[in-house]
XYZ file of C-alpha atoms in Angstrom:
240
model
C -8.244 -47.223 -34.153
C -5.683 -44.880 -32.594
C -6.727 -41.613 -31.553
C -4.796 -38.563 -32.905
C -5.931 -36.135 -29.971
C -3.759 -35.052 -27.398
C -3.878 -36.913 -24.205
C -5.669 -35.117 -21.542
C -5.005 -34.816 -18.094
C -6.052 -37.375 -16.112
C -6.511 -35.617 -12.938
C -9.886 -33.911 -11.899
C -9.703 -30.434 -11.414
C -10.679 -30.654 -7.893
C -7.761 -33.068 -7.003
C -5.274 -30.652 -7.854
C -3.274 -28.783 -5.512
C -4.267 -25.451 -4.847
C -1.872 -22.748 -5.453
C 0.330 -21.711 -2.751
C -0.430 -17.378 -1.421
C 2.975 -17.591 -0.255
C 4.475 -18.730 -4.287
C 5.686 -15.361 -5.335
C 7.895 -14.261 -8.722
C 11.254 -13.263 -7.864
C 10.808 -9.594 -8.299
C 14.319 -8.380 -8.042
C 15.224 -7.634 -11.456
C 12.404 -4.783 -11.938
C 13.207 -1.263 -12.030
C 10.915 0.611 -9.437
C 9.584 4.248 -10.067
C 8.531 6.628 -7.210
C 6.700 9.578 -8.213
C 6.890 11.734 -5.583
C 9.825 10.253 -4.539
C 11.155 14.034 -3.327
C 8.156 13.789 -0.069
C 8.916 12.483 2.822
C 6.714 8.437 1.879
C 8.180 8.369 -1.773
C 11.875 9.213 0.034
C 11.773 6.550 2.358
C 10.312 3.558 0.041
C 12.925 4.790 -2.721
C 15.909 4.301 0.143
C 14.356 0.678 1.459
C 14.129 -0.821 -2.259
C 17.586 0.739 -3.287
C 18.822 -0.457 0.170
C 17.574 -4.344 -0.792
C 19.468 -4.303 -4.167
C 15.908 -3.371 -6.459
C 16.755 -0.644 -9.058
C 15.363 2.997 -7.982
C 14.396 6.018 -10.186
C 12.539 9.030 -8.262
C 10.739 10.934 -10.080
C 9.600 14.620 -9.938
C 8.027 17.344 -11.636
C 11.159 18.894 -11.635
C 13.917 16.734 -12.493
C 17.084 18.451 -10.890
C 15.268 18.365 -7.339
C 14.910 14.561 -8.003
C 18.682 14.436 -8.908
C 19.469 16.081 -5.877
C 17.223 13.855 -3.758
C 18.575 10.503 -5.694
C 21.948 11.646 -4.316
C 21.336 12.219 -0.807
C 19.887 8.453 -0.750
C 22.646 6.753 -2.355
C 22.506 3.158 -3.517
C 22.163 3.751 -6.870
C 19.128 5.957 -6.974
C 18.573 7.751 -10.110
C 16.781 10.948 -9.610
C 14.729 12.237 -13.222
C 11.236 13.944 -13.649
C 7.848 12.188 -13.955
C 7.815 11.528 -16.839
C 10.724 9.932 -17.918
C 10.458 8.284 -14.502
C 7.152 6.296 -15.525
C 8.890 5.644 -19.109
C 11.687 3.529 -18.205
C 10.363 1.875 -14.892
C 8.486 -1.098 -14.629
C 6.538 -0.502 -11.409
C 5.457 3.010 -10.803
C 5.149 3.703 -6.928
C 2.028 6.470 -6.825
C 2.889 8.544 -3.693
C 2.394 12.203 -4.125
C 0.277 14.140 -1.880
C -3.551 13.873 -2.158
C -4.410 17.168 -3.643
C -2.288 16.704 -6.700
C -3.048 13.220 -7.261
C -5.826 13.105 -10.612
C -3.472 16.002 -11.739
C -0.312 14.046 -11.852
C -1.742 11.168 -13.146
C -3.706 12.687 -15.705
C -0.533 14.200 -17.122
C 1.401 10.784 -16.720
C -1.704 8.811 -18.690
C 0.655 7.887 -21.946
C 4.129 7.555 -20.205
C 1.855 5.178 -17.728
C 0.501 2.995 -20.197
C 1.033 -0.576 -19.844
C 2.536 -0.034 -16.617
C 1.936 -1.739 -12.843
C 1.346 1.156 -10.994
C 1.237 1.014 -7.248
C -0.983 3.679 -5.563
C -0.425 4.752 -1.665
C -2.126 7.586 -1.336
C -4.120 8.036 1.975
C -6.860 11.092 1.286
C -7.238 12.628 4.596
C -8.305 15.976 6.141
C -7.006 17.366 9.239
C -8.792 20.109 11.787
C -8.490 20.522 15.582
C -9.490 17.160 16.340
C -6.831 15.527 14.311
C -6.882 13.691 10.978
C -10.001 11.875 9.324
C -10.532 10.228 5.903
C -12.015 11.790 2.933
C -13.733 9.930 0.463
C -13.236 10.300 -3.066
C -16.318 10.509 -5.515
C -14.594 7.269 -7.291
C -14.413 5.712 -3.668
C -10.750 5.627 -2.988
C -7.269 7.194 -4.326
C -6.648 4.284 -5.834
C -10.192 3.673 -7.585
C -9.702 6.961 -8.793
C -6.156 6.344 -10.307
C -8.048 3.500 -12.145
C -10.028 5.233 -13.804
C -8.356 7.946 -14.687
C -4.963 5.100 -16.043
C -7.361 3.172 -18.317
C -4.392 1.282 -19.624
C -1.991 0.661 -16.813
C -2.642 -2.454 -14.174
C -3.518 -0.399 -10.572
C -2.663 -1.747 -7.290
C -3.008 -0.310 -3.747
C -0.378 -0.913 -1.213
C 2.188 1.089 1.315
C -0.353 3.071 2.494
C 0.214 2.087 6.593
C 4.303 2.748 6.418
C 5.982 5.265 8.767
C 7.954 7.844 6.486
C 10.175 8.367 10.287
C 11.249 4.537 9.836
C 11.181 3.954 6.118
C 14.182 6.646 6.524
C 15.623 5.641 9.804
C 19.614 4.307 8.083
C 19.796 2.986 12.001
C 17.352 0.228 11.056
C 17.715 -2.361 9.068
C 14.325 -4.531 9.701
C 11.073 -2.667 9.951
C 8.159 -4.696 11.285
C 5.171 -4.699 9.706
C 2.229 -6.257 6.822
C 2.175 -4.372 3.830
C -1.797 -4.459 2.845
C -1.946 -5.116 -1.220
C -5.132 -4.515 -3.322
C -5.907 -5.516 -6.847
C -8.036 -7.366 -9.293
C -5.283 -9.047 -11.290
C -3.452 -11.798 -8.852
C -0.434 -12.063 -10.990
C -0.233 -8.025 -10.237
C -0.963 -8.237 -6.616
C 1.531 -10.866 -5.849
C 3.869 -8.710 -7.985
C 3.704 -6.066 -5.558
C 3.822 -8.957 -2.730
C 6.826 -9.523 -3.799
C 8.271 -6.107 -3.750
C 7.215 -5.778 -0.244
C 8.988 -8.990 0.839
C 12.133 -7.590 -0.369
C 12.261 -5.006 2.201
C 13.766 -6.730 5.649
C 10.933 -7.195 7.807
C 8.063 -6.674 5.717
C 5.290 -9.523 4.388
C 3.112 -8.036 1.307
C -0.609 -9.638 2.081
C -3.548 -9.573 -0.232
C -6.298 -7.552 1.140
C -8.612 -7.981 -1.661
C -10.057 -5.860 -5.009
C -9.541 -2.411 -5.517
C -13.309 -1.743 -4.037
C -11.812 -2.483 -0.556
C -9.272 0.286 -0.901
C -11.222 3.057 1.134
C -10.759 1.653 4.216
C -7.231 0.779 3.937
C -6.537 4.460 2.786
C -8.856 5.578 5.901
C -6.893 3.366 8.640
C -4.328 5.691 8.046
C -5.925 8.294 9.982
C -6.231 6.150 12.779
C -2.931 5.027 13.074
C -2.298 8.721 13.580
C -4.428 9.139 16.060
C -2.658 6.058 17.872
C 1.110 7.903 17.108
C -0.071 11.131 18.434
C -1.040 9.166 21.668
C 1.225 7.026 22.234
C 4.515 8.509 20.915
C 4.980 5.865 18.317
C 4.802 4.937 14.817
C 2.464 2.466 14.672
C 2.242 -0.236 11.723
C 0.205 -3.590 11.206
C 0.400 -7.030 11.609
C -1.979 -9.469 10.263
C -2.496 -12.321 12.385
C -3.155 -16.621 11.585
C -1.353 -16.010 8.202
């Protein structure tokens, strides 16, 4: 008697190849949002994706200062307020300053919907001995973007770039691992990708959003080791 059922696959699960980290979608076609693309972070990663051919909209809460910054950094930069900014992008870069971060996302919570949303901001503190990391009561900036974005996808990532370099137009690699955080892998490598499509850059998975404290916190270090040493000091993971 022949069997009507579909063949199955004859090779154990075991046997197969495992997936390569370094397979990544080809990212180029997305249209990248920075809120807080006016600051000095959100200025600089808006002129390095524009600068590698990805579509750029800065966002704002108000929309003719975005204009005016979309301007100044060429390439086809679109300038618009936050809103409309998370509305017609399809990755939303999170990097406004710490102390209006639940605010601006809790305003943003509908246009955000649906949305890969990448979150890089670094809570820190600062006194006479320099800067140190604060902790937020959801455990990072980018736990606490989670919860308070139900229904968008959050990542973590860009949190260890130099704003001085991101902007230098003199430069055209900048050297340095791009930590990414996540608990979807077709998100994180998402956001891999965008990373690789700056010149120099490598976008590598650093694990779930739980981990994100301490990435946000290395920050402060790194400025301790600027301060020192005149610099502007990135990473580099190693064996990778």
């Amino acid at each position: 008697m022949t069997s009507s059922s579909a063949p199955q696959d004859p090779t154990p699960e075991a046997a197969k190849a495992p997936k390569d980290p370094w397979g990544l979608p080809d990212v180029s076609g997305l249209v990248v949002g920075v809120l807080g693309g006016t600051g000095e972070q959100g200025r600089g990663l808006a002129y390095r994706f524009a600068r590698a051919g990805q579509k750029v909209i800065i966002g704002s809460r108000s929309a003719d200062r975005a204009r005016d910054a979309a301007a100044e950094l060429g390439h086809g930069v679109e300038g618009a307020d936050n809103a409309e900014t998370a509305r017609r992008s399809d990755v939303v870069i999170v990097a406004v300053p710490w102390d209006g971060h639940a605010k601006t996302l809790e305003s943003l919570r509908e246009e955000l919907a649906g949305k890969l949303v990448v979150d890089c901001v670094n809570p820190l503190g600062f006194d006479k001995k320099g800067a140190y990391a604060l902790k937020p009561e959801e455990g990072s900036a980018a736990e606490q973007a989670a919860a308070l974005l139900p229904d968008s996808r959050v990542t973590a990532a860009f949190h260890h770039l130099s704003a001085v370099l991101l902007q230098d137009t003199s430069l055209d690699e900048i050297d340095t691992d791009v930590m990414v955080l996540g608990e979807e892998r077709a998100d994180v490598e998402t956001v891999q990708a965008l990373a690789g499509r700056i010149a120099g850059m490598r976008g590598v998975f650093a694990g779930r959003l739980r981990n994100a404290h301490q990435v946000e916190s290395l920050v402060a270090n790194l400025i301790s080791v600027n301060r020192r040493y005149k610099a502007h000091a990135g990473l580099r993971v190693t064996d990778i």
